[in-house]
mmCIF file of C-alpha atoms in Angstrom:
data_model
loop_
_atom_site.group_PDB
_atom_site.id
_atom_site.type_symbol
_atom_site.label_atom_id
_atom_site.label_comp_id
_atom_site.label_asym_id
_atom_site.label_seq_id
_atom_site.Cartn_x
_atom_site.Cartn_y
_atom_site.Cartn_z
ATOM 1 C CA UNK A 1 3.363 -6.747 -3.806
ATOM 2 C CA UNK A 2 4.829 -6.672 -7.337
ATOM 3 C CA UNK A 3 7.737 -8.978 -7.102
ATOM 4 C CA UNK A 4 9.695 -9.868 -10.364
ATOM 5 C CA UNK A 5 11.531 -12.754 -11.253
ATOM 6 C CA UNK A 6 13.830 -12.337 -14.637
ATOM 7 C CA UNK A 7 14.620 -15.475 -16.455
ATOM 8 C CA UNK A 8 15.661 -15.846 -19.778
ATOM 9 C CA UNK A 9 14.319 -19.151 -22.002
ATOM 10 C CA UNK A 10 16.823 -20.224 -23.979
ATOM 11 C CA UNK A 11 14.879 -20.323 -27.627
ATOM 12 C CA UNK A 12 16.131 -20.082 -30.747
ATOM 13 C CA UNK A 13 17.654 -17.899 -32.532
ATOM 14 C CA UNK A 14 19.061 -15.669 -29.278
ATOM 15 C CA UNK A 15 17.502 -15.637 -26.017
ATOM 16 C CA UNK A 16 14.384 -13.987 -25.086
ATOM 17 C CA UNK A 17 14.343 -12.164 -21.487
ATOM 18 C CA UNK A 18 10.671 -12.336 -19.957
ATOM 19 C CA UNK A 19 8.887 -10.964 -17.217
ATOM 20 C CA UNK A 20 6.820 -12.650 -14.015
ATOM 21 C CA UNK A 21 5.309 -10.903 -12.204
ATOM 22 C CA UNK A 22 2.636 -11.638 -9.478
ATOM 23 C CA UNK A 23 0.039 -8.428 -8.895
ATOM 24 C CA UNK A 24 -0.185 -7.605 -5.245
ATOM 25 C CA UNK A 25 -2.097 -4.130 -4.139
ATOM 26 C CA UNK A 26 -1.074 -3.642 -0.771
ATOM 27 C CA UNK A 27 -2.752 -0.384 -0.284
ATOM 28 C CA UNK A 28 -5.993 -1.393 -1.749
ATOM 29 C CA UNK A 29 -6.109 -4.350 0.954
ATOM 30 C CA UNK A 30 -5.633 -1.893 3.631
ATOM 31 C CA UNK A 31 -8.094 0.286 2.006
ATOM 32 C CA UNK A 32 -10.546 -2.923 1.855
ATOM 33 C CA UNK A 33 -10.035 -3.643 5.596
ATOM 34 C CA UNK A 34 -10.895 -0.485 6.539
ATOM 35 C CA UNK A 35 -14.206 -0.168 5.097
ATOM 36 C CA UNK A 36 -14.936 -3.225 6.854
ATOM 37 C CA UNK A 37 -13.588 -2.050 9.779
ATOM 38 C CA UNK A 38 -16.395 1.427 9.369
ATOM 39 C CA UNK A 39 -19.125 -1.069 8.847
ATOM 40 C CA UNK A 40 -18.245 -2.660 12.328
ATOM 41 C CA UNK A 41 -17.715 0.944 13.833
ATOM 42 C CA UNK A 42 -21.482 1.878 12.394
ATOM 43 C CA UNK A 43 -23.070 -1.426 14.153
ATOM 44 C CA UNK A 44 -21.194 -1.108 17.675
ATOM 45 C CA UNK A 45 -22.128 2.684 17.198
ATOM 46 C CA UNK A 46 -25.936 1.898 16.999
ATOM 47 C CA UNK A 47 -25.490 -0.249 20.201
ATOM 48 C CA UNK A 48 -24.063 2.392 21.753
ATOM 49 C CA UNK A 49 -26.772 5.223 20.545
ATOM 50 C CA UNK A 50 -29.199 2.652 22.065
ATOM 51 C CA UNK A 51 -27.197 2.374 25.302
ATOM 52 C CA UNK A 52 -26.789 6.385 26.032
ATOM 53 C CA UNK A 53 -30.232 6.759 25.334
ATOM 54 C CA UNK A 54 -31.647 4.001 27.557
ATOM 55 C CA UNK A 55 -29.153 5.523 30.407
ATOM 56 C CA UNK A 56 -29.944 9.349 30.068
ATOM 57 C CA UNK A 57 -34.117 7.588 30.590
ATOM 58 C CA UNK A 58 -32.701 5.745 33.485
ATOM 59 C CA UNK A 59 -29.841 6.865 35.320
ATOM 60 C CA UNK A 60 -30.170 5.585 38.954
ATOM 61 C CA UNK A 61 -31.516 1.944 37.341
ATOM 62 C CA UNK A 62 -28.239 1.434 35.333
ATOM 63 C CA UNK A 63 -26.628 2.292 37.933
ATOM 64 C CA UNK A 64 -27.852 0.183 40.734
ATOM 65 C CA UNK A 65 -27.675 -2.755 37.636
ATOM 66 C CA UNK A 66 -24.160 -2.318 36.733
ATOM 67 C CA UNK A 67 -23.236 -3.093 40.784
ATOM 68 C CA UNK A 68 -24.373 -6.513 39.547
ATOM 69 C CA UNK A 69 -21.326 -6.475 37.633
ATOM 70 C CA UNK A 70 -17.870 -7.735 38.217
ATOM 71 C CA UNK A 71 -15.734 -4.929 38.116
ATOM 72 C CA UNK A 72 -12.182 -7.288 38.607
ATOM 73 C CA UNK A 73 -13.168 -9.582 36.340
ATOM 74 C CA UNK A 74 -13.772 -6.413 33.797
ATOM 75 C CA UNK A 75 -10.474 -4.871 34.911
ATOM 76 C CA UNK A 76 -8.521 -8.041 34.104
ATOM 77 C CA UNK A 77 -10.374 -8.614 30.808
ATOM 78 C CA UNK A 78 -9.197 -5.008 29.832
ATOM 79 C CA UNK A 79 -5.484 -5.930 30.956
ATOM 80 C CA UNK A 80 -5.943 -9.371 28.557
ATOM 81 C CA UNK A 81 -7.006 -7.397 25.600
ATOM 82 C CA UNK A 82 -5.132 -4.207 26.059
ATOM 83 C CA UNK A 83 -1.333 -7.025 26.588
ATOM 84 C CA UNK A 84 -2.934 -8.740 23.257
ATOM 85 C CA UNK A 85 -2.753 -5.988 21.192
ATOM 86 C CA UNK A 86 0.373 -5.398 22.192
ATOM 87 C CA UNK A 87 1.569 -8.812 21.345
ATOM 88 C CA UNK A 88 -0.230 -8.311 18.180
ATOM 89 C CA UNK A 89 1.627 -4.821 17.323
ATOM 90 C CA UNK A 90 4.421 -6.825 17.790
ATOM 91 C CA UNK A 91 4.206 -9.869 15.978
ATOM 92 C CA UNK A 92 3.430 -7.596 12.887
ATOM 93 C CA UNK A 93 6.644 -5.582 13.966
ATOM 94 C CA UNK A 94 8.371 -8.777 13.871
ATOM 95 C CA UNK A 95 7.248 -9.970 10.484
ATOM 96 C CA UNK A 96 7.852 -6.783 9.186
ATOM 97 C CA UNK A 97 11.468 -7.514 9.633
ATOM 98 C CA UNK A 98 11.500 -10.790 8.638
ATOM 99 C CA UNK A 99 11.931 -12.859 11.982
ATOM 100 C CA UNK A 100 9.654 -15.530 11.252
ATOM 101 C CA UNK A 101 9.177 -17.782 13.951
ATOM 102 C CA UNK A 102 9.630 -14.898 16.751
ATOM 103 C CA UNK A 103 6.726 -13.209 15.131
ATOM 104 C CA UNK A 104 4.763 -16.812 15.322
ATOM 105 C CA UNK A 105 5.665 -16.718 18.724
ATOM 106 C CA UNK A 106 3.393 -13.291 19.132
ATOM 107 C CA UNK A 107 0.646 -14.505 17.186
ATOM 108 C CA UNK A 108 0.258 -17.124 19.293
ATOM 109 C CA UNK A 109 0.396 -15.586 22.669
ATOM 110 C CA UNK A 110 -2.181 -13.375 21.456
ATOM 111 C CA UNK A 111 -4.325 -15.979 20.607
ATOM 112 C CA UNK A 112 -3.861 -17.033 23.991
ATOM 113 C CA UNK A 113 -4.858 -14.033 25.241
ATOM 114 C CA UNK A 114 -8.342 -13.916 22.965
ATOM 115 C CA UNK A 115 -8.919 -17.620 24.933
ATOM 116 C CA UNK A 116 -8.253 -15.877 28.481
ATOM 117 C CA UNK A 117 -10.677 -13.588 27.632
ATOM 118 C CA UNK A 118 -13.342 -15.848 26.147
ATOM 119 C CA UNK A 119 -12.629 -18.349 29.369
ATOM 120 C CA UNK A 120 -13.271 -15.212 31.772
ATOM 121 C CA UNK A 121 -16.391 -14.025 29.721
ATOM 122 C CA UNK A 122 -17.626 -17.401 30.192
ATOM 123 C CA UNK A 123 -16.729 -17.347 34.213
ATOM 124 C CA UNK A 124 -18.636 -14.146 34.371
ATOM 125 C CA UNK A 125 -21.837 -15.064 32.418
ATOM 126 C CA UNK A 126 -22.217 -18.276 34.065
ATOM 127 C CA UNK A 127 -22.085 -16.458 37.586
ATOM 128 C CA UNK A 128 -24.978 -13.779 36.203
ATOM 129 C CA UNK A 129 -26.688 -17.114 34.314
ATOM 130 C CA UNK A 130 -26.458 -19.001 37.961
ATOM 131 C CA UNK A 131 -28.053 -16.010 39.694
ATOM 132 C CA UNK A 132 -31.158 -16.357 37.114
ATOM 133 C CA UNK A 133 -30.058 -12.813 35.890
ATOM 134 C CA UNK A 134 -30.186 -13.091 31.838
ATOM 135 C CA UNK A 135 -32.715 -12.240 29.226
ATOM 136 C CA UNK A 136 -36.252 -13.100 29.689
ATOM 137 C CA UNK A 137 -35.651 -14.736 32.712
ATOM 138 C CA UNK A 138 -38.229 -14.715 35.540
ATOM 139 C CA UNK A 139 -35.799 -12.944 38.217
ATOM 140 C CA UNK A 140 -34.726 -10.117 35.725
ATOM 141 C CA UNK A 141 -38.542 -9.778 34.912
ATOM 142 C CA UNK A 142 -39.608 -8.006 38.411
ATOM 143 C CA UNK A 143 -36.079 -5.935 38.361
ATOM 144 C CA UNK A 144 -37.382 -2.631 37.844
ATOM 145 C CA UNK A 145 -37.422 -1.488 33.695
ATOM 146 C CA UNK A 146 -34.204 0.263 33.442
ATOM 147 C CA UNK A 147 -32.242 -2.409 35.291
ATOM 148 C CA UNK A 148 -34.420 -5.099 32.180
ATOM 149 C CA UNK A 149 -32.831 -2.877 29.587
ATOM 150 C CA UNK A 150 -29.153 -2.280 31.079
ATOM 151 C CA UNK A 151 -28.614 -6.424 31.116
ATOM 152 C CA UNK A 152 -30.501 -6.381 28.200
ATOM 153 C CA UNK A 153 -27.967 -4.350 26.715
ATOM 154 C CA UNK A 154 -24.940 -6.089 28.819
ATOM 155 C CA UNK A 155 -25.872 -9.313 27.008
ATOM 156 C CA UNK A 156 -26.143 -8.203 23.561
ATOM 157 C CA UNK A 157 -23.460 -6.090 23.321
ATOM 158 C CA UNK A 158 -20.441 -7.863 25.371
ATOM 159 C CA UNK A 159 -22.186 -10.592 23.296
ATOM 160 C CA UNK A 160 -21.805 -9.412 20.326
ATOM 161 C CA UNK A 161 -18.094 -8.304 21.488
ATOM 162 C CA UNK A 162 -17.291 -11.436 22.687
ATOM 163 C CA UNK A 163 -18.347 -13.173 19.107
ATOM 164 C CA UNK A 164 -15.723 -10.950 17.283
ATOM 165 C CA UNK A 165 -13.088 -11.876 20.356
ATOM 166 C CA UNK A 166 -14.111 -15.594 19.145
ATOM 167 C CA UNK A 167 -13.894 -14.487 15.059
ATOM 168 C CA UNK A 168 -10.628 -12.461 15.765
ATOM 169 C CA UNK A 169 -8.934 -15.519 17.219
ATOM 170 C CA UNK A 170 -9.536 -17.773 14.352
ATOM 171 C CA UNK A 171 -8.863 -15.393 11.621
ATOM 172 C CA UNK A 172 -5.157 -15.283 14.224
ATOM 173 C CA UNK A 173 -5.237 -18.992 13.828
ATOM 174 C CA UNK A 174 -5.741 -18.941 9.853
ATOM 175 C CA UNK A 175 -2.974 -16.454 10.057
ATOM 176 C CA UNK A 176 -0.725 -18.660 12.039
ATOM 177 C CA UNK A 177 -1.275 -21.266 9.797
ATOM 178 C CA UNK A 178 -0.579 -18.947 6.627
ATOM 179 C CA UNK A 179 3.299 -17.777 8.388
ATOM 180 C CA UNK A 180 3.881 -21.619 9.398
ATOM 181 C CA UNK A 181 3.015 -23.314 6.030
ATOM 182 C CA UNK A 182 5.864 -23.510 3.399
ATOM 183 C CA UNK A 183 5.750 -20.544 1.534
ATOM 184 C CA UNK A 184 4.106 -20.956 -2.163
ATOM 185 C CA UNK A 185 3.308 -18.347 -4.813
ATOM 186 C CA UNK A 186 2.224 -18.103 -8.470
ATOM 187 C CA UNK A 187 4.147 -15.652 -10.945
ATOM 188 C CA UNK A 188 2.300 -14.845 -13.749
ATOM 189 C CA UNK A 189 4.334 -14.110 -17.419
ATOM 190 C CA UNK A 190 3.397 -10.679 -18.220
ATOM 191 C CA UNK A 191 0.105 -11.503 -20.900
ATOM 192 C CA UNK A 192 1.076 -8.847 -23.208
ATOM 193 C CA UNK A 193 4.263 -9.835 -24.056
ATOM 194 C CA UNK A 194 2.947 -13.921 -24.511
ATOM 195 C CA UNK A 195 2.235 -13.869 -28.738
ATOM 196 C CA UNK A 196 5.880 -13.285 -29.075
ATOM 197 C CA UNK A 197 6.103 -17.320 -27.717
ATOM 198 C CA UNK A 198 3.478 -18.100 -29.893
ATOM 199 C CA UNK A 199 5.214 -21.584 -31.387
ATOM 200 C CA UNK A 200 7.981 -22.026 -28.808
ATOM 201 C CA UNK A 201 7.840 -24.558 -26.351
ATOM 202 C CA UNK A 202 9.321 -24.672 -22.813
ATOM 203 C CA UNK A 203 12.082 -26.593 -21.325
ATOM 204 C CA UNK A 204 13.490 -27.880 -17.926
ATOM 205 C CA UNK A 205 17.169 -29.087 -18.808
ATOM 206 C CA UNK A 206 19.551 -29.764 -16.021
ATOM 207 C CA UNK A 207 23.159 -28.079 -16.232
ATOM 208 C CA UNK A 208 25.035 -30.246 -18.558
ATOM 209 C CA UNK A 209 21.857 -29.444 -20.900
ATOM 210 C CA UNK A 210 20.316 -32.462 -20.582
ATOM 211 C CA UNK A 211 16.559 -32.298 -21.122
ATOM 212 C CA UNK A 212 14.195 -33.320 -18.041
ATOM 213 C CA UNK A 213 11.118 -31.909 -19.198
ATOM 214 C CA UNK A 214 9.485 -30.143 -22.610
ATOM 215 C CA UNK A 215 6.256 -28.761 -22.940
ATOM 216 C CA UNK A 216 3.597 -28.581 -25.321
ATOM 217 C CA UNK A 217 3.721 -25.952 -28.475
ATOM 218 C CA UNK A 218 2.560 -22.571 -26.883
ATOM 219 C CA UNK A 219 -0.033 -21.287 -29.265
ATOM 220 C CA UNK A 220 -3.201 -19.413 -29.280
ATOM 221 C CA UNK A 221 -4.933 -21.175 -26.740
ATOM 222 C CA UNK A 222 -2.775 -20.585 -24.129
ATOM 223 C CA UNK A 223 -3.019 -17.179 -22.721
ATOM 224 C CA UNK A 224 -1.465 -18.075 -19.295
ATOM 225 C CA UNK A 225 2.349 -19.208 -18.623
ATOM 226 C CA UNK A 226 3.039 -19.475 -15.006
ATOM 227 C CA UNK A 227 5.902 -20.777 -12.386
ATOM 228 C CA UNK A 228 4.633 -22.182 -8.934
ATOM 229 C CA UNK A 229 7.605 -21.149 -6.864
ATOM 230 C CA UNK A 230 7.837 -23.138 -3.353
ATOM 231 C CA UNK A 231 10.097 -23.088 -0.607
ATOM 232 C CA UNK A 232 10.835 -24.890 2.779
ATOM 233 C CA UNK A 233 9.303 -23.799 6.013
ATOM 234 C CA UNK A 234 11.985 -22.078 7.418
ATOM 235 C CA UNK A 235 12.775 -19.118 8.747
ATOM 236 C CA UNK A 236 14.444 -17.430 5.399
ATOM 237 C CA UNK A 237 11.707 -18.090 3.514
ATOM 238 C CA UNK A 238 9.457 -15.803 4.153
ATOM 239 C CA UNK A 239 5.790 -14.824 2.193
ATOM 240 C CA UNK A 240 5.963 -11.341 2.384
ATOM 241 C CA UNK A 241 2.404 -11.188 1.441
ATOM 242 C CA UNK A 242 1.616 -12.620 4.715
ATOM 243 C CA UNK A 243 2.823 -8.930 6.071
ATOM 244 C CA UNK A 244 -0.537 -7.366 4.981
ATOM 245 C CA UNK A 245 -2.844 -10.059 5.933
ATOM 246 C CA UNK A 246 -1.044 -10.310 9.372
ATOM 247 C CA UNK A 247 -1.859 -6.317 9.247
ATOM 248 C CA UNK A 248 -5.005 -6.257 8.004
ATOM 249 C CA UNK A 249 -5.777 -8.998 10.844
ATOM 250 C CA UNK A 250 -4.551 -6.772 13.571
ATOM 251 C CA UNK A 251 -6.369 -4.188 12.488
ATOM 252 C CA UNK A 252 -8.951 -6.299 13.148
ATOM 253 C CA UNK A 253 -8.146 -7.310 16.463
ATOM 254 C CA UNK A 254 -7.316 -3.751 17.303
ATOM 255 C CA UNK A 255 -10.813 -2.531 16.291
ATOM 256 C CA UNK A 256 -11.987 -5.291 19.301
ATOM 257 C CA UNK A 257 -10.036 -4.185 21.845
ATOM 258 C CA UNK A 258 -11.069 -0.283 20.822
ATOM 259 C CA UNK A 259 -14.534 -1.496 21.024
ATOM 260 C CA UNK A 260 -13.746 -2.707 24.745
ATOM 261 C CA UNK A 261 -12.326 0.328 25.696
ATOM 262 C CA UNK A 262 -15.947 1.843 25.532
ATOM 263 C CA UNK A 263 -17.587 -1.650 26.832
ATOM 264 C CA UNK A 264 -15.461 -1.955 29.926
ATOM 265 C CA UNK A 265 -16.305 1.529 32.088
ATOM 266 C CA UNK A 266 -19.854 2.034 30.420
ATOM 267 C CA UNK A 267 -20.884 -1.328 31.766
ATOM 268 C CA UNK A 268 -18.316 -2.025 34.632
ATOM 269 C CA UNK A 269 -17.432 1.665 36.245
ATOM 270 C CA UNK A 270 -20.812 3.047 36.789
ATOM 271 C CA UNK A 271 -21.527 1.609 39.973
ATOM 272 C CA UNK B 1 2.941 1.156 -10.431
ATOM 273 C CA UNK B 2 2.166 3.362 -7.845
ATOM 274 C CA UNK B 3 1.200 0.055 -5.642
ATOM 275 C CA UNK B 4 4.644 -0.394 -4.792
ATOM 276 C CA UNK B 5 5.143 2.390 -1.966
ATOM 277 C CA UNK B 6 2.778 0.921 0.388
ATOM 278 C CA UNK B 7 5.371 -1.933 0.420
ATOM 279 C CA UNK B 8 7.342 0.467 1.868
ATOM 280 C CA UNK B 9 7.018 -0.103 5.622
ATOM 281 C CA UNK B 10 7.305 2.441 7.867
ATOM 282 C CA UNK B 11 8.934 0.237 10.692
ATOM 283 C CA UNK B 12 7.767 1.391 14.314
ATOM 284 C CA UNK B 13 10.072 0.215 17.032
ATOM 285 C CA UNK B 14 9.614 -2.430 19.524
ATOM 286 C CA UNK B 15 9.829 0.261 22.834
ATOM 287 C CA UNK B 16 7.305 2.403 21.331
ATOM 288 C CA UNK B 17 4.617 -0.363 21.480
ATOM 289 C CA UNK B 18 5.218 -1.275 24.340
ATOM 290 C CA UNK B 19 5.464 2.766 25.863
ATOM 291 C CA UNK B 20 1.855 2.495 24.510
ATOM 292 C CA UNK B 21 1.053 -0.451 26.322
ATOM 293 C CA UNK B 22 2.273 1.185 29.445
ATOM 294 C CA UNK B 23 0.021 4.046 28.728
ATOM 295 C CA UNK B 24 -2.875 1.881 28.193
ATOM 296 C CA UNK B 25 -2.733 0.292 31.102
ATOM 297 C CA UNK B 26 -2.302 3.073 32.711
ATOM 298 C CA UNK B 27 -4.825 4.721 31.873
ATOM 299 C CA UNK B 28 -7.166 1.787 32.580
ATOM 300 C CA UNK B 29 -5.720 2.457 36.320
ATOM 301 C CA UNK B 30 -6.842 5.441 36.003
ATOM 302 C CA UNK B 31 -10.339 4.914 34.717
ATOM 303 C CA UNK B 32 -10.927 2.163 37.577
ATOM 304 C CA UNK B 33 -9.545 4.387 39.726
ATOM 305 C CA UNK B 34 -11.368 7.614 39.125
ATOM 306 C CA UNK B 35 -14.782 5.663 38.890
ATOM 307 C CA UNK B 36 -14.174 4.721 42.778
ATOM 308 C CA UNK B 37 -14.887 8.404 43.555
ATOM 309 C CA UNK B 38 -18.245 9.416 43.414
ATOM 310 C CA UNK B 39 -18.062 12.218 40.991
ATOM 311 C CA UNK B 40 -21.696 11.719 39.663
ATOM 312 C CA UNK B 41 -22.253 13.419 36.207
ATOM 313 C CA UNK B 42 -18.424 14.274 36.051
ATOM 314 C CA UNK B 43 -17.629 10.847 35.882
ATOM 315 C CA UNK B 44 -19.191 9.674 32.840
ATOM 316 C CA UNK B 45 -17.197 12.499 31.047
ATOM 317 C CA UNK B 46 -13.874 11.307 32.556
ATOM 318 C CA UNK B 47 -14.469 7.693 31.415
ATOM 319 C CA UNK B 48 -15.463 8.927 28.252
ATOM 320 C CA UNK B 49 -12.521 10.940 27.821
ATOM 321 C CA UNK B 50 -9.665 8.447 29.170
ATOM 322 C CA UNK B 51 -11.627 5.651 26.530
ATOM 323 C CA UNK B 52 -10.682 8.276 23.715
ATOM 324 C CA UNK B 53 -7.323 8.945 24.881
ATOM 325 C CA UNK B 54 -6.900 5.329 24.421
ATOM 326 C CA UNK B 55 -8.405 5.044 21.124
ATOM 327 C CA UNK B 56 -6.171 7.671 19.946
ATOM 328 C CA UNK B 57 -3.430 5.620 21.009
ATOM 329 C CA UNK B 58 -4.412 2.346 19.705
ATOM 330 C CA UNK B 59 -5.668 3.977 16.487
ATOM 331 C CA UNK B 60 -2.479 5.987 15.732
ATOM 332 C CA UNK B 61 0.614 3.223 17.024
ATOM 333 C CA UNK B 62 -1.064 -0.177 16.782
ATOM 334 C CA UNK B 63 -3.246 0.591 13.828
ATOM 335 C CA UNK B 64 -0.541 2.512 12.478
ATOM 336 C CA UNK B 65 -2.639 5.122 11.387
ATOM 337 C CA UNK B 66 -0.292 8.028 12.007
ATOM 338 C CA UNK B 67 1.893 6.723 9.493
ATOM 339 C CA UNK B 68 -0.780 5.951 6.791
ATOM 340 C CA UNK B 69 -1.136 8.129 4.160
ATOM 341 C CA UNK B 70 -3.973 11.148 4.628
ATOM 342 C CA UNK B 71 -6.720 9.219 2.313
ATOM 343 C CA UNK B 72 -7.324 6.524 5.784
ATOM 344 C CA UNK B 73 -7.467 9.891 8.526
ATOM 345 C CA UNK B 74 -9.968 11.173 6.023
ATOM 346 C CA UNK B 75 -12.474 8.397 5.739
ATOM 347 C CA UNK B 76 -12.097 7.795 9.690
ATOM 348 C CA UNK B 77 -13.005 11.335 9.981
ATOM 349 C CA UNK B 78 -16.007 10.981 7.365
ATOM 350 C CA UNK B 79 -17.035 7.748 9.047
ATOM 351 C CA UNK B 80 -16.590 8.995 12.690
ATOM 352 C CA UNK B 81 -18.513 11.843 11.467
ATOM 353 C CA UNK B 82 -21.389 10.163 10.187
ATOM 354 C CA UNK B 83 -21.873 8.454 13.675
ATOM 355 C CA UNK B 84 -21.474 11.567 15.132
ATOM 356 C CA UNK B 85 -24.636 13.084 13.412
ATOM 357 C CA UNK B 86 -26.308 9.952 14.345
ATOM 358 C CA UNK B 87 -25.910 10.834 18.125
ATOM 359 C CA UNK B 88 -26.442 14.479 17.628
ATOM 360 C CA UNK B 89 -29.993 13.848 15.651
ATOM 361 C CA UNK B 90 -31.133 10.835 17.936
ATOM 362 C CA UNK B 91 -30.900 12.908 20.886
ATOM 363 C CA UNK B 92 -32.342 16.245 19.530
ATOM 364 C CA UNK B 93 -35.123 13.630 19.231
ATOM 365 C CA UNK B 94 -35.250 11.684 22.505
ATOM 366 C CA UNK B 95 -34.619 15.507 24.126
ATOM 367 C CA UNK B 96 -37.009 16.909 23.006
ATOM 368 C CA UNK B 97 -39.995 14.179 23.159
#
């Protein structure tokens, strides 16, 4: 974002229009988030490799193992994450056009909806757990090897999944935070521009001209003059840097639920 | 300051999110669904291929990626590529053992 603010300092003799500007690269954000996003892609990839392979050694093992699964419990997980990417799409959508709070409103049912599925992960593990069926443990020991590998597999990968659910929804929570707090940025006066102040000094002076504040002599040492520009928490104020995090967040939490897309039938619908 | 554009938003309407949710789920109907037939080596493929119909959804409305500009479809394609010679090579090895 490259917003400008224009302001002229009354010096002497004339005035002297200057530049602040804060540096913003949208693009190279998104860029940024998306390499992540290929280094997350390469790791679930490998799991899946492993997974394929393991399955094409043992067809009939996987699938007498995956019976072991919950399939409604795996259907409604799908329906959590599938509505919370919705709700996602839309509380970007939302901020996108400025409506604050309504967009908050989004963020947070989609939070929500990363606890469902955490709470439903945890039903369904402790049901397996109770059954003595997870790694190492000495009823999934004399299951035959290919049945070993599949929940050896099922563990480590909605695992794995179910750690980024957990990441996704605080990096949501930071972002909730970030849209709820008042907003607050730095402008920076434009560095190339700042000998030309070299000996002035800045004032705040109400608007009879009375003086509230002066500043030290600018001079060579200072190669930074900046304006901290805050406003309330309400709903016209809005950060419009917030737009890209919130973005680059989704994209996160979009990445998840693609990544259960490919969990859900090649663990639940082989039965 | 060629940074600016990407401020640009291309706005995507409310409906068509959720159209796409509607499609998502679906297709998740579908999936369940088609995995209570026993189709055997058939069904595999279909759940593979409903899972990608979905990614392309997700990947082109929520992650906005048919709106991006061609430099993010090219370095999904390089990247989806790479994984793709991963699969190839690991099982012209485990094939042919």
């Amino acid at each position: 974002m490259d917003t400008r603010v224009t302001m002229d300092i009354d010096g002497s003799p004339g005035t002297a229009e200057v530049v602040f500007h804060e540096h913003h690269d949208y693009t190279g954000g998104k860029i940024g988030m998306w390499l992540f996003l290929f280094t997350e892609l390469l790791l679930f990839g490998g799991m899946f490799i492993l997974y394929a392979v393991y399955r094409s050694k043992h067809p009939q093992e996987f699938h007498q193992a995956a019976m072991e699964l919950n399939t409604l419990l795996g259907t409604i997980n799908t329906i959590v994450l599938l509505t919370s990417s919705l709700t996602m799409a839309l509380s970007i959508a939302l901020l996108q056009r400025g409506k604050k709070w309504p967009s908050l409103g989004f963020l947070s049912l989609t939070i929500l909806c990363a606890l469902a599925f955490l709470v439903n992960k945890y039903l369904e593990w402790s049901a397996k757990i109770h059954h003595g069926i997870y790694p190492d443990s000495q009823e999934l020991l004399n299951f035959d090897k290919g049945e070993v590998l599949f929940f050896g597999l099922y563990y480590s990968m909605t695992g794995l999944h179910g750690l980024h659910v957990l990441v996704g929804g605080i990096i949501l929570s930071v972002m909730a935070y970030f849209i709820a707090k008042k907003p607050k940025s730095r402008f920076h006066f434009v560095p190339d521009r700042l000998k030309d102040l070299q000996g002035s000094k800045l004032i705040l002076a109400s608007q009879e001209g009375k003086e509230l504040w002066r500043g030290a002599t600018i001079d060579e040492s200072v190669d930074q003059i900046s304006i901290i520009v805050k406003k309330p928490a309400t709903e016209k104020y809005l950060d419009r840097r917030n737009i890209g995090k919130l973005e680059n967040s989704g994209l996160y939490w979009h990445l998840v639920d693609v990544i259960w897309i490919f969990l859900f039938p090649l663990f639940y619908l082989i039965t | 300051m060629t940074h600016d554009h990407g401020e640009e938003h291309h706005l995507v309407s409310y409906g068509t999110y959720i159209m796409v949710w509607l499609a998502l789920l679906a297709f998740t109907g579908l999936t369940v669904t088609v995995a209570g037939f026993n189709l055997r080596q058939v069904s595999v493929f279909v759940a593979l291929l409903v899972a990608t119909c979905k990614t392309f959804l997700v990947l082109n409305y929520f992650m906005h990626l048919k709106y991006e500009q061609s430099i993010f479809k090219i370095m999904i394609f390089v990247t989806v590529s790479i994984l793709a010679v991963f699969i190839v090579l690991t099982f012209f090895d485990v094939s042919f053992r």
